[in-house]
mmCIF file of C-alpha atoms in Angstrom:
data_model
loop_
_atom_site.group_PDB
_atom_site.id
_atom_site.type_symbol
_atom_site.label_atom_id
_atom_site.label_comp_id
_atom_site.label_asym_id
_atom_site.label_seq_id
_atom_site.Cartn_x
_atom_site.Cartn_y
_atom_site.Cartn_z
ATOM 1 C CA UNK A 14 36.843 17.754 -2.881
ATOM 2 C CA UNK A 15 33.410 17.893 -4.216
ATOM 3 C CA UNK A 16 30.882 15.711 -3.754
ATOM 4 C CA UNK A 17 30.707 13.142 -7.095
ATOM 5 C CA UNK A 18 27.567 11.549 -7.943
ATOM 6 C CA UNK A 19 27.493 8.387 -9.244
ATOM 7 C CA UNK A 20 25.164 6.320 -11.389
ATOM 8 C CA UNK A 21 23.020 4.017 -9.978
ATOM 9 C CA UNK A 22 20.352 1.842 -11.695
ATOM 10 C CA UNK A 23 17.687 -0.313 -9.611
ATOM 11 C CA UNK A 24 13.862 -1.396 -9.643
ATOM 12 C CA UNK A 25 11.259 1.115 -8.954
ATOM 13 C CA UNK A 26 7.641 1.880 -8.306
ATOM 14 C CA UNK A 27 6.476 5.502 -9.796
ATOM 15 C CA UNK A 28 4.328 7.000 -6.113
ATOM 16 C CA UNK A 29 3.789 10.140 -7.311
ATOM 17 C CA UNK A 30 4.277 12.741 -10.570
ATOM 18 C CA UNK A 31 4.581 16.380 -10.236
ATOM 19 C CA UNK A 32 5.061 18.907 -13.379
ATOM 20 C CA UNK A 33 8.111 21.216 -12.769
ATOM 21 C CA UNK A 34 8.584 24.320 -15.192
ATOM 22 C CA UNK A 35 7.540 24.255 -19.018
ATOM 23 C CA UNK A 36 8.810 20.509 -19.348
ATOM 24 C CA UNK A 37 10.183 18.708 -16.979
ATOM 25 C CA UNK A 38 8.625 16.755 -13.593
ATOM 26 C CA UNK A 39 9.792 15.656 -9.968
ATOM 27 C CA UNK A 40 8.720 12.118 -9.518
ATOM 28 C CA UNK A 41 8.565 10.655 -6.331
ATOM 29 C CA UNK A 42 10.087 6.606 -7.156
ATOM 30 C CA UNK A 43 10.218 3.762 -4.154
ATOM 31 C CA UNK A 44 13.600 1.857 -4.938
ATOM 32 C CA UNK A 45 14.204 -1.627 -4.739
ATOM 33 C CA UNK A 46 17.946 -0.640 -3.759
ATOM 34 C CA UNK A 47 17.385 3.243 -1.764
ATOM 35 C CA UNK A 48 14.023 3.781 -0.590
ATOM 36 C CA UNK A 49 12.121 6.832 -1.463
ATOM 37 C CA UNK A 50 13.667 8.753 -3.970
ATOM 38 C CA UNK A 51 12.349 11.918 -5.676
ATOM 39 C CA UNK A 52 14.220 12.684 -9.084
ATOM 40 C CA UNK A 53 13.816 15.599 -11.786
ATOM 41 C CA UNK A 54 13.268 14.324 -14.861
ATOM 42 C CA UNK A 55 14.095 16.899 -17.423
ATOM 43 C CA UNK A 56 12.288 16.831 -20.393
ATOM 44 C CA UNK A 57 9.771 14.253 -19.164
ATOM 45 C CA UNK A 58 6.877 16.865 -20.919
ATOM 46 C CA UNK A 59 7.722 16.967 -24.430
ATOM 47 C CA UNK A 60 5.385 15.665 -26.576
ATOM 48 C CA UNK A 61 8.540 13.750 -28.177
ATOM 49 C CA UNK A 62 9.868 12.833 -25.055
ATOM 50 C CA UNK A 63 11.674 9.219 -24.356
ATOM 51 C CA UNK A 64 9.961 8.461 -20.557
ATOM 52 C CA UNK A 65 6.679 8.018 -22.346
ATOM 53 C CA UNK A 66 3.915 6.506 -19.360
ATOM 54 C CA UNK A 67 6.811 5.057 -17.720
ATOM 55 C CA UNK A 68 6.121 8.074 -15.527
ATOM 56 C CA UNK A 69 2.699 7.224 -14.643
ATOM 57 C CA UNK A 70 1.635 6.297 -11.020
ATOM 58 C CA UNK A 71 2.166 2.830 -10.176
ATOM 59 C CA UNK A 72 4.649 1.842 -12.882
ATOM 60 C CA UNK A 73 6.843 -0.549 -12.038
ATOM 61 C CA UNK A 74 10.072 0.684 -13.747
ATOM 62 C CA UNK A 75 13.911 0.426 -13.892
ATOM 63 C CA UNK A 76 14.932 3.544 -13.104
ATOM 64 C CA UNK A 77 18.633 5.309 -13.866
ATOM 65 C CA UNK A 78 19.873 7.852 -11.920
ATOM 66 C CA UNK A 79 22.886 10.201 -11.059
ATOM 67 C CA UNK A 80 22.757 9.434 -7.190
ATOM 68 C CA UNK A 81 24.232 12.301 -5.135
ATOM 69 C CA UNK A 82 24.651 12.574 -1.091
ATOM 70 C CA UNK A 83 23.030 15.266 0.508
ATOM 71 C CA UNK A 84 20.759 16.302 -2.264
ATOM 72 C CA UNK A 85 17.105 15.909 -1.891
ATOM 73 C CA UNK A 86 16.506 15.600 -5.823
ATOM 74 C CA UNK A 87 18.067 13.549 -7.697
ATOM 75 C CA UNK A 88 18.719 13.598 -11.437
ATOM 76 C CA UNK A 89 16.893 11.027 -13.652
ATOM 77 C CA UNK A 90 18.846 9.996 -17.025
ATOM 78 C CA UNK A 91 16.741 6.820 -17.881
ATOM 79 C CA UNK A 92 13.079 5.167 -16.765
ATOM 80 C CA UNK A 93 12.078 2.003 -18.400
ATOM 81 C CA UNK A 94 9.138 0.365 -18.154
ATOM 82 C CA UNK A 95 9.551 -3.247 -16.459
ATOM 83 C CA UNK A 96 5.919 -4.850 -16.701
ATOM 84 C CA UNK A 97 3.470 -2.413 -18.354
ATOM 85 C CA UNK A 98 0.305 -2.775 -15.166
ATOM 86 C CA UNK A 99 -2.431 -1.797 -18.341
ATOM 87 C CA UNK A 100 -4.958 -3.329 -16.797
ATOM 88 C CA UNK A 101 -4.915 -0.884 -13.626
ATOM 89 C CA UNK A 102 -5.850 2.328 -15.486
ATOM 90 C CA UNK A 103 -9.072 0.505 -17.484
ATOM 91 C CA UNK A 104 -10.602 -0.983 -14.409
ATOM 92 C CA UNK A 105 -11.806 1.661 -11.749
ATOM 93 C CA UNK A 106 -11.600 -0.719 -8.621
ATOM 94 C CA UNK A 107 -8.486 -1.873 -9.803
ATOM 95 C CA UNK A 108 -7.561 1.550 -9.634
ATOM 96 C CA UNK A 109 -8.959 3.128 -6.773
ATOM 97 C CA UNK A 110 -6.787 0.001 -4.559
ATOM 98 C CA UNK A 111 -3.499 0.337 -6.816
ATOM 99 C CA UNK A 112 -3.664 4.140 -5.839
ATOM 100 C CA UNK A 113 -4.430 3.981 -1.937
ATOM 101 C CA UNK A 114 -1.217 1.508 -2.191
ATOM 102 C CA UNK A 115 1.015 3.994 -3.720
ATOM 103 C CA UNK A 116 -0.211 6.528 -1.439
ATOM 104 C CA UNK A 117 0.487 4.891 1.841
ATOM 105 C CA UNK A 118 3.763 3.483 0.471
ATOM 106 C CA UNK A 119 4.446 7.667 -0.024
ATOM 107 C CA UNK A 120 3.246 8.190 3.590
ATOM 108 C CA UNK A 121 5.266 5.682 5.798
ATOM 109 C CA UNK A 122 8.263 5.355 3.578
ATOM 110 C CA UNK A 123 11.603 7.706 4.554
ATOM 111 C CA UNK A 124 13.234 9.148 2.072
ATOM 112 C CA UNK A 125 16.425 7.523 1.039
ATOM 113 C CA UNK A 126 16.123 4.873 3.396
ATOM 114 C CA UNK A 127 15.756 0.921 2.050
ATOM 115 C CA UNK A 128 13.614 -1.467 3.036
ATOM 116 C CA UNK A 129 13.252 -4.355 0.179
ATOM 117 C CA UNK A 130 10.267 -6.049 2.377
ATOM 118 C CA UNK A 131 8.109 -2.794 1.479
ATOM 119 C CA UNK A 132 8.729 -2.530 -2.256
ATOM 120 C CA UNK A 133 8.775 -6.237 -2.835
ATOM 121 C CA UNK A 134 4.914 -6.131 -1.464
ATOM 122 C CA UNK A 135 4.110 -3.078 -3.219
ATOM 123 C CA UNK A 136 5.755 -4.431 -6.133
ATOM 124 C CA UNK A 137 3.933 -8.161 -5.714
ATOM 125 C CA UNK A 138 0.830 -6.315 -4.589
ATOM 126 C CA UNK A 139 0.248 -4.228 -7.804
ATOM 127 C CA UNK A 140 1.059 -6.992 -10.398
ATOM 128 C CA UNK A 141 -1.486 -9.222 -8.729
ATOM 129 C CA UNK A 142 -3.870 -6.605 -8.739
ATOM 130 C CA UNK A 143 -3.112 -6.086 -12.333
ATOM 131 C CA UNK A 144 -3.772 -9.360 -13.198
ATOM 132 C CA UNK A 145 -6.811 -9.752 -10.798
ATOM 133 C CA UNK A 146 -10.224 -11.054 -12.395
ATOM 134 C CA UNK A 147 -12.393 -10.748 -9.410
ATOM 135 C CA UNK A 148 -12.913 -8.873 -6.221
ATOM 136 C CA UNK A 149 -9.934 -6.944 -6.971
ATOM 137 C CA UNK A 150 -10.542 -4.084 -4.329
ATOM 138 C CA UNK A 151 -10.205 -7.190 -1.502
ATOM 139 C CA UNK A 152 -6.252 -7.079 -2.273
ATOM 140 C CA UNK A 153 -5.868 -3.531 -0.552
ATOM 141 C CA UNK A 154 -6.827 -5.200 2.692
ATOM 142 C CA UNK A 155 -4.244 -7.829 2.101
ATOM 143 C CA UNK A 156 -2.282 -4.878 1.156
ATOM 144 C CA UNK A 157 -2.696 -2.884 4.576
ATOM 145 C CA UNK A 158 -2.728 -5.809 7.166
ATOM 146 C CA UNK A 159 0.472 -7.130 5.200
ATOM 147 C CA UNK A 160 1.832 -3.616 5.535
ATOM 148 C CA UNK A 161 1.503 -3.311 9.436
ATOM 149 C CA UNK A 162 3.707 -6.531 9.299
ATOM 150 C CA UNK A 163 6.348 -4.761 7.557
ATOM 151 C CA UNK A 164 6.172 -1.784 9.415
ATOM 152 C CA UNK A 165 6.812 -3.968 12.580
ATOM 153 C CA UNK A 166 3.514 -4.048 14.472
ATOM 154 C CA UNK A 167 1.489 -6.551 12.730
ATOM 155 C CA UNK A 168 -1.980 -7.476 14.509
ATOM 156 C CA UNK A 169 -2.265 -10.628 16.424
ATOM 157 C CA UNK A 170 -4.626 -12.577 15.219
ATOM 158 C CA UNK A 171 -3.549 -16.410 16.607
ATOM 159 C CA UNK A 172 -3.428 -15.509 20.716
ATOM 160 C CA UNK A 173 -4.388 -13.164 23.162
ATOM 161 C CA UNK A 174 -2.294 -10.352 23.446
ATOM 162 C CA UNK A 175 -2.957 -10.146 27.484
ATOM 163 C CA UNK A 176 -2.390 -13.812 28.453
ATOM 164 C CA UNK A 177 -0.839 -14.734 25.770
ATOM 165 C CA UNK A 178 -4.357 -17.672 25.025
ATOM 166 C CA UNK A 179 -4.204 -19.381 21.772
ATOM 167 C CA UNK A 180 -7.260 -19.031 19.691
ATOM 168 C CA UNK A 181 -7.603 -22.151 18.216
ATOM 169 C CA UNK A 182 -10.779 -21.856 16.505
ATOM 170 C CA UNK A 183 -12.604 -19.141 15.799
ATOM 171 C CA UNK A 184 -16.563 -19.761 16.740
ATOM 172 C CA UNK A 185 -18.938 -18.427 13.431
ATOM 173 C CA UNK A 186 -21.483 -16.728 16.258
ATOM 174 C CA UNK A 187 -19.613 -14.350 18.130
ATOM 175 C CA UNK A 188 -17.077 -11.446 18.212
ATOM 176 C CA UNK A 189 -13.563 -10.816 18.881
ATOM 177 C CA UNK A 190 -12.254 -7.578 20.601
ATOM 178 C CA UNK A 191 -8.986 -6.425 19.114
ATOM 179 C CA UNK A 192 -7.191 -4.585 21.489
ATOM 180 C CA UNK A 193 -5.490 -1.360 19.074
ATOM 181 C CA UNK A 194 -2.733 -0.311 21.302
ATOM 182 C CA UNK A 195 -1.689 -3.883 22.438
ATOM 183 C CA UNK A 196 -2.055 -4.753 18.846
ATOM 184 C CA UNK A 197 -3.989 -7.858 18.821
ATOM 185 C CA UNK A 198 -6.959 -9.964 20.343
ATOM 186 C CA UNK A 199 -8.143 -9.830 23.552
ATOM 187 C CA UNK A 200 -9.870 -12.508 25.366
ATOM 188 C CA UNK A 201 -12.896 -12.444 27.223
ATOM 189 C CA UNK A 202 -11.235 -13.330 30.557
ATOM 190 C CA UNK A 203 -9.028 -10.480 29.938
ATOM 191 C CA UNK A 204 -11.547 -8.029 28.279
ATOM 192 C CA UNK A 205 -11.411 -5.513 31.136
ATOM 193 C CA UNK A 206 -7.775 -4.616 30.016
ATOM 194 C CA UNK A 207 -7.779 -0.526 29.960
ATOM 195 C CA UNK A 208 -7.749 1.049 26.472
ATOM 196 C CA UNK A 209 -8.900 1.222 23.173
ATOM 197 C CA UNK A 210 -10.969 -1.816 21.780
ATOM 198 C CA UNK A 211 -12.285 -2.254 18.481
ATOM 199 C CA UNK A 212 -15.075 -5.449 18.007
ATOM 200 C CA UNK A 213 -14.527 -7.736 14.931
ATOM 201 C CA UNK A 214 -17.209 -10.223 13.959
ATOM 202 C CA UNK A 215 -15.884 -13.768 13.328
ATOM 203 C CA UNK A 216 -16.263 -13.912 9.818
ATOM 204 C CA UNK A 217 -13.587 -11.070 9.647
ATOM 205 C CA UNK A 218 -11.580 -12.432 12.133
ATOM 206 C CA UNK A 219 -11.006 -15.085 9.839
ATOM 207 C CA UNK A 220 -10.520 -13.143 7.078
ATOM 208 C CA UNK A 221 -7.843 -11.525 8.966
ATOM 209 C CA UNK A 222 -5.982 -14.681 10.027
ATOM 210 C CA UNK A 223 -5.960 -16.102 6.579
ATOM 211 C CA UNK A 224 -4.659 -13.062 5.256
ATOM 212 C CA UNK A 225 -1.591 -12.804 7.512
ATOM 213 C CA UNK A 226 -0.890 -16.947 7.350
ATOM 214 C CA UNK A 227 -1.332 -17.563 3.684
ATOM 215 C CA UNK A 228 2.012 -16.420 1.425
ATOM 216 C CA UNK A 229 -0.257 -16.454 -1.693
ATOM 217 C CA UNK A 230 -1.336 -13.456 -2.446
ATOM 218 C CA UNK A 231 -4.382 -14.460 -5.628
ATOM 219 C CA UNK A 232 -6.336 -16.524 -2.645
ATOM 220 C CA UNK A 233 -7.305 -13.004 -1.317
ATOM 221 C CA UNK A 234 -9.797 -12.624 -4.628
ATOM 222 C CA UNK A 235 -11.189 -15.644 -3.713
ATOM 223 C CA UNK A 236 -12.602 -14.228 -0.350
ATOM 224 C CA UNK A 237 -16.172 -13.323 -0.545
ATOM 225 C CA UNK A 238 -16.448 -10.129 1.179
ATOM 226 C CA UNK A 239 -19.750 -7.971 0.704
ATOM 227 C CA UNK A 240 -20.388 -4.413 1.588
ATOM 228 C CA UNK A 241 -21.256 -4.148 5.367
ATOM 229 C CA UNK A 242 -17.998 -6.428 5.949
ATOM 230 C CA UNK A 243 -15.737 -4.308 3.345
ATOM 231 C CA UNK A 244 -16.987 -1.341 5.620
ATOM 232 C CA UNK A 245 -15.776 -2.804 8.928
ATOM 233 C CA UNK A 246 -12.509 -4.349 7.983
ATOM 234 C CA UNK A 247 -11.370 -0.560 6.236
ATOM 235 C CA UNK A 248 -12.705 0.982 9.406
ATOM 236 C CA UNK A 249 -10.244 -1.664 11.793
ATOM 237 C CA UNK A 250 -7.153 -1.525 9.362
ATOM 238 C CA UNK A 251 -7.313 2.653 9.425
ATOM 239 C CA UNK A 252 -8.267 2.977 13.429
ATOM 240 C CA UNK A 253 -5.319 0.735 13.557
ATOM 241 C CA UNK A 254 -2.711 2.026 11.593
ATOM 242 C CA UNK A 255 -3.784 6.142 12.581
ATOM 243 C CA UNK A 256 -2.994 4.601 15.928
ATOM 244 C CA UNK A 257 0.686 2.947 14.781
ATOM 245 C CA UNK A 258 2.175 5.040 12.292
ATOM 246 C CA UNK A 259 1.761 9.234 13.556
ATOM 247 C CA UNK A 260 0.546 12.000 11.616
ATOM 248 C CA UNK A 261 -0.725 9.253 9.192
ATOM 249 C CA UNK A 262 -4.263 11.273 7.265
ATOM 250 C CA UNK A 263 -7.025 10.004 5.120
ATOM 251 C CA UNK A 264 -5.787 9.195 1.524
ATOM 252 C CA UNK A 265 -6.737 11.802 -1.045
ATOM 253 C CA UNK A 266 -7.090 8.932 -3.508
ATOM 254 C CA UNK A 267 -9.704 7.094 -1.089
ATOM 255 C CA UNK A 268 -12.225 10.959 -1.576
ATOM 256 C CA UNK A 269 -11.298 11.033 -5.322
ATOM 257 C CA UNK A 270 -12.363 7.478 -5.742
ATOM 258 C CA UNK A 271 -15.663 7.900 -3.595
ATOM 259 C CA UNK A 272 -16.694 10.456 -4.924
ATOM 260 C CA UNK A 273 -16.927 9.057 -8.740
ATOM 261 C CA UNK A 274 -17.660 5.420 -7.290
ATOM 262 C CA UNK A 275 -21.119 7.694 -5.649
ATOM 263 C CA UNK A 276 -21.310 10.062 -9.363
ATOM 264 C CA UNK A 277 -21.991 6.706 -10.569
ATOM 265 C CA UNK A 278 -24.592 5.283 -8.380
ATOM 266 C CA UNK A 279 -26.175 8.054 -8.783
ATOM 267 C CA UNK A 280 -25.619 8.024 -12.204
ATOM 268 C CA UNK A 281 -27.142 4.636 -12.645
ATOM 269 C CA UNK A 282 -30.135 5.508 -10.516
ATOM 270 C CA UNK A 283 -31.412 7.565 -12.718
#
């Protein structure tokens, strides 16, 4: 008997777009309903052709397929465009976080394998962001920290991960030690616990803890966060997740997007 494929249809997010022959592309999609997908989409090149940007990275798109088992790419019949995200291709911060998303989503995800937590915070993630007015870059923290969560070793911000303390309040003049491997905070009494440490100042701690506590995602832009603490907190979240998810490498939309963001500084400089 040969193996029948049948036609599914469910919500998507467009990770990546690769051009295949003289007109068609492979698009890499993360289902509501199956996970990572990757489908060729024939004819997705043709100046006339029906898929119009619903291709684009980051759309959020309902996606028809002809699902087969065993195959690693599947065949696309129709991609429509849910909620055009407009507003994350004119902004370049907007951007530069929307893009890191998709990218990690693309890293950690397995292929054909469902996990509705993941796309419904990519999904809730890049609408925000599209809709964001201020401090939109703050929302791939939220993005990253929320992430570890659904990955299943989110960092413990409320106790000590040693003695098992509560923290109840977090004091503005000092700093915390986050303990990576333990994956959480560490308390000065148990400080001397063997392995790998990384020092938060308070201010970020807090930052942290609101993050994980609060279910609504806008009060992230609210967070004042200047350029010395946007430094530190990317420099926890990736020690931390290189040290939870393996073989995970620095984004290649993180050097794209530095290297324009310093074309124009210097730009402006002159």
């Amino acid at each position: 008997v040969q193996n029948m494929s049948t036609i599914v249809k469910t919500e998507a997010i467009v990770l990546r777009s690769v051009d295949f022959r003289e007109s068609s592309k492979v698009v890499t999609f993360y289902t509501r309903q199956f996970g990572k997908v990757a489908g060729m989409v024939k004819g997705a090149r043709q100046s006339k052709s029906k898929f119009g940007s619903s291709l684009e990275p980051m759309s959020y798109v309902l996606l028809v397929f002809y699902k087969k088992e065993g195959r690693d790419i599947q065949t696309v019949s129709h991609c429509d465009l849910m909620k055009p995200f407009r507003k994350l291709y004119e902004d370049l911060d907007k951007m530069a976080a929307g893009m890191a998303m998709i990218e990690l989503v693309n890293i950690v995800a397995h292929e054909q394998e469902q996990n509705i937590e993941l796309f419904t915070l990519l999904q809730r993630s890049l609408n925000a962001l599209n809709t964001a007015t201020h401090n939109p870059s703050n929302l791939l923290y939220y993005f990253e920290v929320r992430l570890a969560k659904v990955l299943g070793f989110e960092p413990l911000f409320g106790h000590c991960v040693s003695c098992r303390k509560e923290l109840k309040e977090v004091a503005d003049d000092r700093s915390y030690k986050i303990h990576i491997e333990k994956g959480g905070l560490i308390c000065t009494k148990c400080s001397a616990v063997y392995g790998n440490t990384f020092v938060l100042p308070a201010g970020i701690l807090k930052i942290f803890r609101q993050i994980l506590t609060s279910n609504d995602v806008e009060a992230v832009f609210d967070l004042e966060v200047d350029e010395k603490m946007k430094n530190i907190m990317g420099s926890f979240i990736w020690t931390y997740l290189r040290y939870h998810i393996s073989g995970l490498r620095s984004l290649k939309s993180d050097q794209v997007f530095s290297k324009i963001f310093t074309g124009l500084k210097n730009a402006e400089g002159n």
